[in-house]
PDB file of C-alpha atoms in Angstrom:
ATOM      1  CA  UNK A   1     -27.332 -22.810 -10.133  1.00  0.00           C
ATOM      2  CA  UNK A   2     -28.603 -20.035 -12.411  1.00  0.00           C
ATOM      3  CA  UNK A   3     -26.859 -19.274 -15.683  1.00  0.00           C
ATOM      4  CA  UNK A   4     -24.281 -16.522 -15.349  1.00  0.00           C
ATOM      5  CA  UNK A   5     -25.683 -13.341 -16.862  1.00  0.00           C
ATOM      6  CA  UNK A   6     -24.202 -11.805 -19.976  1.00  0.00           C
ATOM      7  CA  UNK A   7     -22.693  -8.855 -18.105  1.00  0.00           C
ATOM      8  CA  UNK A   8     -20.414 -11.153 -16.141  1.00  0.00           C
ATOM      9  CA  UNK A   9     -19.324 -13.039 -19.266  1.00  0.00           C
ATOM     10  CA  UNK A  10     -18.574  -9.799 -21.088  1.00  0.00           C
ATOM     11  CA  UNK A  11     -16.694  -8.429 -18.062  1.00  0.00           C
ATOM     12  CA  UNK A  12     -14.635 -11.619 -17.726  1.00  0.00           C
ATOM     13  CA  UNK A  13     -13.603 -11.417 -21.383  1.00  0.00           C
ATOM     14  CA  UNK A  14     -12.811  -7.702 -21.069  1.00  0.00           C
ATOM     15  CA  UNK A  15     -10.755  -8.336 -17.937  1.00  0.00           C
ATOM     16  CA  UNK A  16      -8.430 -10.626 -19.865  1.00  0.00           C
ATOM     17  CA  UNK A  17      -7.658  -7.742 -22.221  1.00  0.00           C
ATOM     18  CA  UNK A  18      -7.497  -5.214 -19.378  1.00  0.00           C
ATOM     19  CA  UNK A  19      -4.964  -7.331 -17.486  1.00  0.00           C
ATOM     20  CA  UNK A  20      -2.581  -7.047 -20.448  1.00  0.00           C
ATOM     21  CA  UNK A  21      -2.668  -3.248 -20.542  1.00  0.00           C
ATOM     22  CA  UNK A  22       0.725  -1.661 -19.797  1.00  0.00           C
ATOM     23  CA  UNK A  23       1.149   0.304 -16.589  1.00  0.00           C
ATOM     24  CA  UNK A  24       0.050   3.901 -17.119  1.00  0.00           C
ATOM     25  CA  UNK A  25      -2.250   3.104 -20.041  1.00  0.00           C
ATOM     26  CA  UNK A  26      -5.193   1.493 -18.285  1.00  0.00           C
ATOM     27  CA  UNK A  27      -7.690   4.342 -18.588  1.00  0.00           C
ATOM     28  CA  UNK A  28      -7.169   4.932 -22.305  1.00  0.00           C
ATOM     29  CA  UNK A  29      -6.971   1.169 -22.814  1.00  0.00           C
ATOM     30  CA  UNK A  30     -10.354   0.613 -21.143  1.00  0.00           C
ATOM     31  CA  UNK A  31     -11.918   3.135 -23.501  1.00  0.00           C
ATOM     32  CA  UNK A  32     -10.677   1.115 -26.464  1.00  0.00           C
ATOM     33  CA  UNK A  33     -11.792  -2.188 -24.920  1.00  0.00           C
ATOM     34  CA  UNK A  34     -15.293  -0.766 -24.314  1.00  0.00           C
ATOM     35  CA  UNK A  35     -15.559   0.216 -27.983  1.00  0.00           C
ATOM     36  CA  UNK A  36     -14.616  -3.305 -29.109  1.00  0.00           C
ATOM     37  CA  UNK A  37     -17.017  -5.248 -26.869  1.00  0.00           C
ATOM     38  CA  UNK A  38     -19.165  -7.692 -28.788  1.00  0.00           C
ATOM     39  CA  UNK A  39     -22.948  -7.678 -28.427  1.00  0.00           C
ATOM     40  CA  UNK A  40     -23.167  -4.731 -26.002  1.00  0.00           C
ATOM     41  CA  UNK A  41     -22.837  -0.963 -26.169  1.00  0.00           C
ATOM     42  CA  UNK A  42     -21.074  -0.060 -22.959  1.00  0.00           C
ATOM     43  CA  UNK A  43     -19.484   3.201 -21.974  1.00  0.00           C
ATOM     44  CA  UNK A  44     -16.096   3.111 -20.296  1.00  0.00           C
ATOM     45  CA  UNK A  45     -17.841   3.809 -16.984  1.00  0.00           C
ATOM     46  CA  UNK A  46     -20.176   0.820 -17.449  1.00  0.00           C
ATOM     47  CA  UNK A  47     -17.163  -1.362 -18.197  1.00  0.00           C
ATOM     48  CA  UNK A  48     -15.481  -0.166 -15.000  1.00  0.00           C
ATOM     49  CA  UNK A  49     -18.665  -0.947 -13.051  1.00  0.00           C
ATOM     50  CA  UNK A  50     -18.826  -4.435 -14.526  1.00  0.00           C
ATOM     51  CA  UNK A  51     -15.160  -5.143 -13.787  1.00  0.00           C
ATOM     52  CA  UNK A  52     -15.612  -3.866 -10.228  1.00  0.00           C
ATOM     53  CA  UNK A  53     -18.766  -5.988  -9.766  1.00  0.00           C
ATOM     54  CA  UNK A  54     -16.967  -9.067 -11.094  1.00  0.00           C
ATOM     55  CA  UNK A  55     -14.149  -8.456  -8.613  1.00  0.00           C
ATOM     56  CA  UNK A  56     -16.684  -7.804  -5.818  1.00  0.00           C
ATOM     57  CA  UNK A  57     -18.494 -11.096  -6.450  1.00  0.00           C
ATOM     58  CA  UNK A  58     -15.190 -12.962  -6.260  1.00  0.00           C
ATOM     59  CA  UNK A  59     -14.199 -11.102  -3.101  1.00  0.00           C
ATOM     60  CA  UNK A  60     -17.549 -11.955  -1.493  1.00  0.00           C
ATOM     61  CA  UNK A  61     -16.958 -15.609  -2.366  1.00  0.00           C
ATOM     62  CA  UNK A  62     -13.534 -15.510  -0.707  1.00  0.00           C
ATOM     63  CA  UNK A  63     -14.797 -13.746   2.422  1.00  0.00           C
ATOM     64  CA  UNK A  64     -18.252 -15.293   2.868  1.00  0.00           C
ATOM     65  CA  UNK A  65     -18.329 -18.518   0.869  1.00  0.00           C
ATOM     66  CA  UNK A  66     -21.191 -17.194  -1.306  1.00  0.00           C
ATOM     67  CA  UNK A  67     -20.536 -18.549  -4.800  1.00  0.00           C
ATOM     68  CA  UNK A  68     -19.503 -15.773  -7.194  1.00  0.00           C
ATOM     69  CA  UNK A  69     -21.358 -17.465 -10.072  1.00  0.00           C
ATOM     70  CA  UNK A  70     -24.597 -17.418  -8.060  1.00  0.00           C
ATOM     71  CA  UNK A  71     -24.337 -13.654  -7.579  1.00  0.00           C
ATOM     72  CA  UNK A  72     -23.289 -13.128 -11.190  1.00  0.00           C
ATOM     73  CA  UNK A  73     -26.606 -14.676 -12.245  1.00  0.00           C
ATOM     74  CA  UNK A  74     -28.286 -11.469 -11.078  1.00  0.00           C
ATOM     75  CA  UNK A  75     -28.153  -8.007 -12.689  1.00  0.00           C
ATOM     76  CA  UNK A  76     -24.978  -5.965 -12.357  1.00  0.00           C
ATOM     77  CA  UNK A  77     -26.702  -3.500 -10.017  1.00  0.00           C
ATOM     78  CA  UNK A  78     -27.641  -6.332  -7.620  1.00  0.00           C
ATOM     79  CA  UNK A  79     -23.973  -7.198  -7.140  1.00  0.00           C
ATOM     80  CA  UNK A  80     -23.240  -3.531  -6.474  1.00  0.00           C
ATOM     81  CA  UNK A  81     -25.985  -3.406  -3.826  1.00  0.00           C
ATOM     82  CA  UNK A  82     -24.662  -6.597  -2.222  1.00  0.00           C
ATOM     83  CA  UNK A  83     -21.084  -5.324  -2.221  1.00  0.00           C
ATOM     84  CA  UNK A  84     -22.028  -1.987  -0.629  1.00  0.00           C
ATOM     85  CA  UNK A  85     -24.137  -3.735   2.003  1.00  0.00           C
ATOM     86  CA  UNK A  86     -21.217  -5.996   2.865  1.00  0.00           C
ATOM     87  CA  UNK A  87     -18.851  -3.039   3.199  1.00  0.00           C
ATOM     88  CA  UNK A  88     -21.248  -1.352   5.643  1.00  0.00           C
ATOM     89  CA  UNK A  89     -22.577  -4.301   7.634  1.00  0.00           C
ATOM     90  CA  UNK A  90     -21.044  -7.708   6.775  1.00  0.00           C
ATOM     91  CA  UNK A  91     -23.370  -9.800   8.945  1.00  0.00           C
ATOM     92  CA  UNK A  92     -26.574  -8.118   7.760  1.00  0.00           C
ATOM     93  CA  UNK A  93     -25.325  -8.329   4.183  1.00  0.00           C
ATOM     94  CA  UNK A  94     -24.751 -12.080   4.374  1.00  0.00           C
ATOM     95  CA  UNK A  95     -28.336 -12.564   5.569  1.00  0.00           C
ATOM     96  CA  UNK A  96     -29.714 -10.317   2.814  1.00  0.00           C
ATOM     97  CA  UNK A  97     -27.634 -11.909   0.064  1.00  0.00           C
ATOM     98  CA  UNK A  98     -28.617 -15.357   1.271  1.00  0.00           C
ATOM     99  CA  UNK A  99     -32.268 -14.303   1.140  1.00  0.00           C
ATOM    100  CA  UNK A 100     -31.810 -13.067  -2.423  1.00  0.00           C
ATOM    101  CA  UNK A 101     -30.236 -16.330  -3.564  1.00  0.00           C
ATOM    102  CA  UNK A 102     -33.005 -18.350  -1.906  1.00  0.00           C
ATOM    103  CA  UNK A 103     -35.712 -16.247  -3.530  1.00  0.00           C
ATOM    104  CA  UNK A 104     -36.882 -14.866  -0.196  1.00  0.00           C
ATOM    105  CA  UNK A 105     -36.246 -11.245  -1.226  1.00  0.00           C
ATOM    106  CA  UNK A 106     -36.084  -9.523  -4.615  1.00  0.00           C
ATOM    107  CA  UNK A 107     -33.419  -7.333  -6.171  1.00  0.00           C
ATOM    108  CA  UNK A 108     -35.718  -4.350  -5.532  1.00  0.00           C
ATOM    109  CA  UNK A 109     -35.823  -5.224  -1.825  1.00  0.00           C
ATOM    110  CA  UNK A 110     -32.032  -5.570  -1.774  1.00  0.00           C
ATOM    111  CA  UNK A 111     -31.841  -2.092  -3.320  1.00  0.00           C
ATOM    112  CA  UNK A 112     -34.104  -0.710  -0.567  1.00  0.00           C
ATOM    113  CA  UNK A 113     -31.883  -2.269   2.095  1.00  0.00           C
ATOM    114  CA  UNK A 114     -28.903  -0.602   0.453  1.00  0.00           C
ATOM    115  CA  UNK A 115     -30.728   2.749   0.342  1.00  0.00           C
ATOM    116  CA  UNK A 116     -31.747   2.497   4.000  1.00  0.00           C
ATOM    117  CA  UNK A 117     -28.095   2.327   5.010  1.00  0.00           C
ATOM    118  CA  UNK A 118     -27.086   5.452   3.052  1.00  0.00           C
ATOM    119  CA  UNK A 119     -27.783   7.775   6.025  1.00  0.00           C
ATOM    120  CA  UNK A 120     -25.283   5.729   8.024  1.00  0.00           C
ATOM    121  CA  UNK A 121     -22.437   6.486   5.610  1.00  0.00           C
ATOM    122  CA  UNK A 122     -21.174   9.488   7.546  1.00  0.00           C
ATOM    123  CA  UNK A 123     -21.032   7.492  10.773  1.00  0.00           C
ATOM    124  CA  UNK A 124     -19.251   4.533   9.216  1.00  0.00           C
ATOM    125  CA  UNK A 125     -17.101   6.528   6.771  1.00  0.00           C
ATOM    126  CA  UNK A 126     -14.088   6.298   9.027  1.00  0.00           C
ATOM    127  CA  UNK A 127     -14.433   2.531   9.134  1.00  0.00           C
ATOM    128  CA  UNK A 128     -14.623   2.344   5.346  1.00  0.00           C
ATOM    129  CA  UNK A 129     -11.503   4.490   5.038  1.00  0.00           C
ATOM    130  CA  UNK A 130      -9.610   2.473   7.635  1.00  0.00           C
ATOM    131  CA  UNK A 131     -10.396  -0.802   5.858  1.00  0.00           C
ATOM    132  CA  UNK A 132      -9.536   0.626   2.445  1.00  0.00           C
ATOM    133  CA  UNK A 133      -6.280   2.153   3.706  1.00  0.00           C
ATOM    134  CA  UNK A 134      -5.213  -1.103   5.306  1.00  0.00           C
ATOM    135  CA  UNK A 135      -6.085  -3.310   2.336  1.00  0.00           C
ATOM    136  CA  UNK A 136      -4.601  -1.020  -0.349  1.00  0.00           C
ATOM    137  CA  UNK A 137      -1.665   0.495   1.540  1.00  0.00           C
ATOM    138  CA  UNK A 138       1.025  -1.575  -0.185  1.00  0.00           C
ATOM    139  CA  UNK A 139      -0.418  -0.919  -3.650  1.00  0.00           C
ATOM    140  CA  UNK A 140      -0.650   2.829  -2.971  1.00  0.00           C
ATOM    141  CA  UNK A 141       2.835   3.220  -1.507  1.00  0.00           C
ATOM    142  CA  UNK A 142       4.534   1.103  -4.183  1.00  0.00           C
ATOM    143  CA  UNK A 143       2.841   3.045  -6.987  1.00  0.00           C
ATOM    144  CA  UNK A 144       3.840   6.387  -5.456  1.00  0.00           C
ATOM    145  CA  UNK A 145       7.457   5.343  -4.937  1.00  0.00           C
ATOM    146  CA  UNK A 146       7.692   4.068  -8.517  1.00  0.00           C
ATOM    147  CA  UNK A 147       6.248   7.327  -9.852  1.00  0.00           C
ATOM    148  CA  UNK A 148       7.954   9.922  -7.628  1.00  0.00           C
ATOM    149  CA  UNK A 149      10.799   8.128  -5.872  1.00  0.00           C
ATOM    150  CA  UNK A 150       9.346   9.213  -2.527  1.00  0.00           C
ATOM    151  CA  UNK A 151       8.834   6.697   0.255  1.00  0.00           C
ATOM    152  CA  UNK A 152       5.647   7.417   2.144  1.00  0.00           C
ATOM    153  CA  UNK A 153       4.329   5.961   5.378  1.00  0.00           C
ATOM    154  CA  UNK A 154       0.884   5.826   6.964  1.00  0.00           C
ATOM    155  CA  UNK A 155       0.389   9.140   8.741  1.00  0.00           C
ATOM    156  CA  UNK A 156       0.526   8.545  12.516  1.00  0.00           C
ATOM    157  CA  UNK A 157      -1.050  11.948  13.162  1.00  0.00           C
ATOM    158  CA  UNK A 158      -4.401  10.991  11.637  1.00  0.00           C
ATOM    159  CA  UNK A 159      -5.223   9.027  14.783  1.00  0.00           C
ATOM    160  CA  UNK A 160      -4.210  11.784  17.194  1.00  0.00           C
ATOM    161  CA  UNK A 161      -6.179  14.730  18.496  1.00  0.00           C
ATOM    162  CA  UNK A 162      -3.779  17.675  18.520  1.00  0.00           C
ATOM    163  CA  UNK A 163      -5.714  20.537  20.106  1.00  0.00           C
ATOM    164  CA  UNK A 164      -4.353  24.031  19.991  1.00  0.00           C
ATOM    165  CA  UNK A 165      -1.804  23.384  17.240  1.00  0.00           C
ATOM    166  CA  UNK A 166      -3.463  25.987  15.052  1.00  0.00           C
ATOM    167  CA  UNK A 167      -5.787  28.728  16.211  1.00  0.00           C
ATOM    168  CA  UNK A 168      -7.782  28.436  12.979  1.00  0.00           C
ATOM    169  CA  UNK A 169      -8.065  24.665  12.857  1.00  0.00           C
ATOM    170  CA  UNK A 170      -6.063  21.510  12.323  1.00  0.00           C
ATOM    171  CA  UNK A 171      -2.427  21.365  11.277  1.00  0.00           C
ATOM    172  CA  UNK A 172      -1.998  20.451   7.580  1.00  0.00           C
ATOM    173  CA  UNK A 173       0.169  17.508   8.644  1.00  0.00           C
ATOM    174  CA  UNK A 174      -2.895  15.798  10.124  1.00  0.00           C
ATOM    175  CA  UNK A 175      -4.834  15.791   6.856  1.00  0.00           C
ATOM    176  CA  UNK A 176      -2.973  13.301   4.590  1.00  0.00           C
ATOM    177  CA  UNK A 177      -3.406   9.543   4.904  1.00  0.00           C
ATOM    178  CA  UNK A 178       0.216   8.988   3.845  1.00  0.00           C
ATOM    179  CA  UNK A 179       3.226  11.275   3.871  1.00  0.00           C
ATOM    180  CA  UNK A 180       6.973  11.371   3.395  1.00  0.00           C
ATOM    181  CA  UNK A 181       9.586  12.830   5.671  1.00  0.00           C
ATOM    182  CA  UNK A 182       9.529  13.882   9.286  1.00  0.00           C
ATOM    183  CA  UNK A 183       6.762  15.392  11.385  1.00  0.00           C
ATOM    184  CA  UNK A 184       8.341  18.773  12.039  1.00  0.00           C
ATOM    185  CA  UNK A 185       5.566  21.371  12.333  1.00  0.00           C
ATOM    186  CA  UNK A 186       4.734  23.470   9.280  1.00  0.00           C
ATOM    187  CA  UNK A 187       5.357  27.187   9.998  1.00  0.00           C
ATOM    188  CA  UNK A 188       2.316  29.434   9.926  1.00  0.00           C
ATOM    189  CA  UNK A 189       4.166  31.963   7.740  1.00  0.00           C
ATOM    190  CA  UNK A 190       7.458  31.943   5.902  1.00  0.00           C
ATOM    191  CA  UNK A 191       9.123  29.355   3.736  1.00  0.00           C
ATOM    192  CA  UNK A 192       8.647  25.614   4.116  1.00  0.00           C
ATOM    193  CA  UNK A 193      12.089  24.043   4.233  1.00  0.00           C
ATOM    194  CA  UNK A 194      11.014  20.427   3.871  1.00  0.00           C
ATOM    195  CA  UNK A 195       8.496  19.893   1.055  1.00  0.00           C
ATOM    196  CA  UNK A 196       6.826  16.558   1.715  1.00  0.00           C
ATOM    197  CA  UNK A 197       4.927  14.298  -0.681  1.00  0.00           C
ATOM    198  CA  UNK A 198       1.474  13.435   0.662  1.00  0.00           C
ATOM    199  CA  UNK A 199      -1.472  11.286  -0.386  1.00  0.00           C
ATOM    200  CA  UNK A 200      -5.151  11.641   0.518  1.00  0.00           C
ATOM    201  CA  UNK A 201      -7.694   8.866   0.027  1.00  0.00           C
ATOM    202  CA  UNK A 202     -10.917  10.166  -1.538  1.00  0.00           C
ATOM    203  CA  UNK A 203     -13.822   8.818   0.501  1.00  0.00           C
ATOM    204  CA  UNK A 204     -14.382   5.937   0.359  1.00  0.00           C
ATOM    205  CA  UNK A 205     -18.159   6.319   0.114  1.00  0.00           C
ATOM    206  CA  UNK A 206     -20.815   3.657   0.383  1.00  0.00           C
ATOM    207  CA  UNK A 207     -22.832   5.550  -2.238  1.00  0.00           C
ATOM    208  CA  UNK A 208     -20.672   5.983  -5.387  1.00  0.00           C
ATOM    209  CA  UNK A 209     -22.678   9.037  -6.492  1.00  0.00           C
ATOM    210  CA  UNK A 210     -21.044  11.028  -3.681  1.00  0.00           C
ATOM    211  CA  UNK A 211     -17.663  10.813  -5.419  1.00  0.00           C
ATOM    212  CA  UNK A 212     -18.871  13.111  -8.182  1.00  0.00           C
ATOM    213  CA  UNK A 213     -20.643  15.607  -5.923  1.00  0.00           C
ATOM    214  CA  UNK A 214     -17.534  15.912  -3.739  1.00  0.00           C
ATOM    215  CA  UNK A 215     -14.983  16.072  -6.577  1.00  0.00           C
ATOM    216  CA  UNK A 216     -14.492  19.861  -6.430  1.00  0.00           C
ATOM    217  CA  UNK A 217     -13.977  19.827  -2.652  1.00  0.00           C
ATOM    218  CA  UNK A 218     -11.313  17.108  -2.839  1.00  0.00           C
ATOM    219  CA  UNK A 219      -9.414  18.688  -5.720  1.00  0.00           C
ATOM    220  CA  UNK A 220      -9.623  22.151  -4.159  1.00  0.00           C
ATOM    221  CA  UNK A 221      -8.230  20.798  -0.885  1.00  0.00           C
ATOM    222  CA  UNK A 222      -5.359  19.061  -2.681  1.00  0.00           C
ATOM    223  CA  UNK A 223      -4.610  22.237  -4.679  1.00  0.00           C
ATOM    224  CA  UNK A 224      -4.555  24.357  -1.504  1.00  0.00           C
ATOM    225  CA  UNK A 225      -2.189  21.916   0.186  1.00  0.00           C
ATOM    226  CA  UNK A 226       0.383  22.459  -2.577  1.00  0.00           C
ATOM    227  CA  UNK A 227       1.271  25.648  -0.686  1.00  0.00           C
ATOM    228  CA  UNK A 228       2.984  23.546   1.964  1.00  0.00           C
ATOM    229  CA  UNK A 229       3.555  20.169   0.256  1.00  0.00           C
ATOM    230  CA  UNK A 230       5.686  19.424  -2.804  1.00  0.00           C
ATOM    231  CA  UNK A 231       3.278  16.888  -4.300  1.00  0.00           C
ATOM    232  CA  UNK A 232      -0.293  16.110  -3.344  1.00  0.00           C
ATOM    233  CA  UNK A 233      -1.796  12.840  -4.529  1.00  0.00           C
ATOM    234  CA  UNK A 234      -5.505  12.018  -4.512  1.00  0.00           C
ATOM    235  CA  UNK A 235      -6.109   8.266  -4.308  1.00  0.00           C
ATOM    236  CA  UNK A 236      -9.315   7.340  -6.155  1.00  0.00           C
ATOM    237  CA  UNK A 237     -10.902   4.033  -5.011  1.00  0.00           C
ATOM    238  CA  UNK A 238     -12.028   1.484  -7.579  1.00  0.00           C
ATOM    239  CA  UNK A 239     -15.647   2.711  -7.682  1.00  0.00           C
ATOM    240  CA  UNK A 240     -14.667   6.390  -7.980  1.00  0.00           C
ATOM    241  CA  UNK A 241     -15.183   7.968 -11.434  1.00  0.00           C
ATOM    242  CA  UNK A 242     -12.073   9.683 -12.767  1.00  0.00           C
ATOM    243  CA  UNK A 243     -13.431  12.362 -15.122  1.00  0.00           C
ATOM    244  CA  UNK A 244     -14.810  14.771 -12.456  1.00  0.00           C
ATOM    245  CA  UNK A 245     -11.420  14.788 -10.745  1.00  0.00           C
ATOM    246  CA  UNK A 246      -9.529  15.297 -13.995  1.00  0.00           C
ATOM    247  CA  UNK A 247     -11.963  18.078 -14.912  1.00  0.00           C
ATOM    248  CA  UNK A 248     -11.590  20.003 -11.665  1.00  0.00           C
ATOM    249  CA  UNK A 249      -7.816  19.549 -11.658  1.00  0.00           C
ATOM    250  CA  UNK A 250      -7.753  21.231 -15.076  1.00  0.00           C
ATOM    251  CA  UNK A 251     -10.280  23.923 -14.074  1.00  0.00           C
ATOM    252  CA  UNK A 252      -8.225  24.816 -10.999  1.00  0.00           C
ATOM    253  CA  UNK A 253      -5.089  25.004 -13.161  1.00  0.00           C
ATOM    254  CA  UNK A 254      -3.250  22.314 -11.212  1.00  0.00           C
ATOM    255  CA  UNK A 255      -0.505  20.472 -13.076  1.00  0.00           C
ATOM    256  CA  UNK A 256      -0.797  16.693 -13.212  1.00  0.00           C
ATOM    257  CA  UNK A 257       2.812  16.354 -12.008  1.00  0.00           C
ATOM    258  CA  UNK A 258       2.048  18.428  -8.881  1.00  0.00           C
ATOM    259  CA  UNK A 259      -1.514  17.364  -8.031  1.00  0.00           C
ATOM    260  CA  UNK A 260      -1.554  13.703  -9.016  1.00  0.00           C
ATOM    261  CA  UNK A 261      -4.491  11.347  -9.354  1.00  0.00           C
ATOM    262  CA  UNK A 262      -3.785   7.722  -8.436  1.00  0.00           C
ATOM    263  CA  UNK A 263      -6.592   5.393  -9.547  1.00  0.00           C
ATOM    264  CA  UNK A 264      -6.948   2.039  -7.821  1.00  0.00           C
ATOM    265  CA  UNK A 265      -8.418  -0.479 -10.259  1.00  0.00           C
ATOM    266  CA  UNK A 266     -10.861  -3.287  -9.549  1.00  0.00           C
ATOM    267  CA  UNK A 267      -7.962  -5.742  -9.583  1.00  0.00           C
ATOM    268  CA  UNK A 268      -6.112  -3.658  -6.972  1.00  0.00           C
ATOM    269  CA  UNK A 269      -3.537  -2.076  -9.238  1.00  0.00           C
ATOM    270  CA  UNK A 270      -2.521   1.570  -9.042  1.00  0.00           C
ATOM    271  CA  UNK A 271      -2.254   3.875 -12.056  1.00  0.00           C
ATOM    272  CA  UNK A 272      -1.515   7.592 -12.259  1.00  0.00           C
ATOM    273  CA  UNK A 273      -3.868   9.532 -14.534  1.00  0.00           C
ATOM    274  CA  UNK A 274      -2.497  12.093 -16.940  1.00  0.00           C
ATOM    275  CA  UNK A 275      -4.333  15.331 -17.666  1.00  0.00           C
ATOM    276  CA  UNK A 276      -6.512  14.790 -20.784  1.00  0.00           C
ATOM    277  CA  UNK A 277      -6.948  18.574 -21.047  1.00  0.00           C
ATOM    278  CA  UNK A 278      -3.218  19.347 -21.172  1.00  0.00           C
ATOM    279  CA  UNK A 279      -2.192  21.571 -24.035  1.00  0.00           C
ATOM    280  CA  UNK A 280      -5.673  22.890 -24.841  1.00  0.00           C
ATOM    281  CA  UNK A 281      -7.998  25.556 -23.523  1.00  0.00           C
ATOM    282  CA  UNK A 282     -11.139  24.830 -21.530  1.00  0.00           C
ATOM    283  CA  UNK A 283     -14.312  26.320 -23.072  1.00  0.00           C
ATOM    284  CA  UNK A 284     -12.161  28.692 -25.123  1.00  0.00           C
ATOM    285  CA  UNK A 285     -10.627  30.349 -22.042  1.00  0.00           C
ATOM    286  CA  UNK A 286      -7.361  29.977 -20.212  1.00  0.00           C
TER     287      UNK A 286
END
């Protein structure tokens, strides 16, 4: 067995501190933990990546029997490649990871395998979302109820094809992954009597870089939906960066108690993110 690389040791030590952070203070707490790390100069984003990779290696051990310590002996990026491969194609991933551990393929070859599957992301995106929604549903719903008092359920309309409901496209009720209240149609014009709370899962994406490029689209959609929903909540998966979503929420002048960001951490906890821009102007303009 190879010696566990330093990144995994540092992440394991940081996780002990992160696990003690109070609810609602994880993001600011991680920034402080990153500053205090010994022997490395990590940004908060690198710390999040390392914590997520540590969790991914342990999850792969539980689901495949591949020893987490064996994977942790490789660079952080290698674990990320392995984790993404497993999310897309579990059987192919087990063969590739086994080849890496046996020395039959290199980390660079594992990266190429990961890259080759990127074009498939659109086709398998629904599968990724379905698995994420199922595995994190309880965490998401409990966090939302604790924050807002609203009890949401998985949206039964997301699996239905409702043709002709709207001449211009789909009914807004079909968009959220979770929602509160009944399924009475939303009127095309006029007041909305029942203002539901709804949650939308961002992605998930096999390629984490897509989260940033799609941040404006997700926040803009959630802001537009505030016309017919009381609260809209964007659920950010563990590998989704938070700053682009906080930035666009502020740029679009959405309040953090109307358009909420719920971050799912690597250890499957949910935390609502406050607006770091609250109370100050952006670029000198309102």
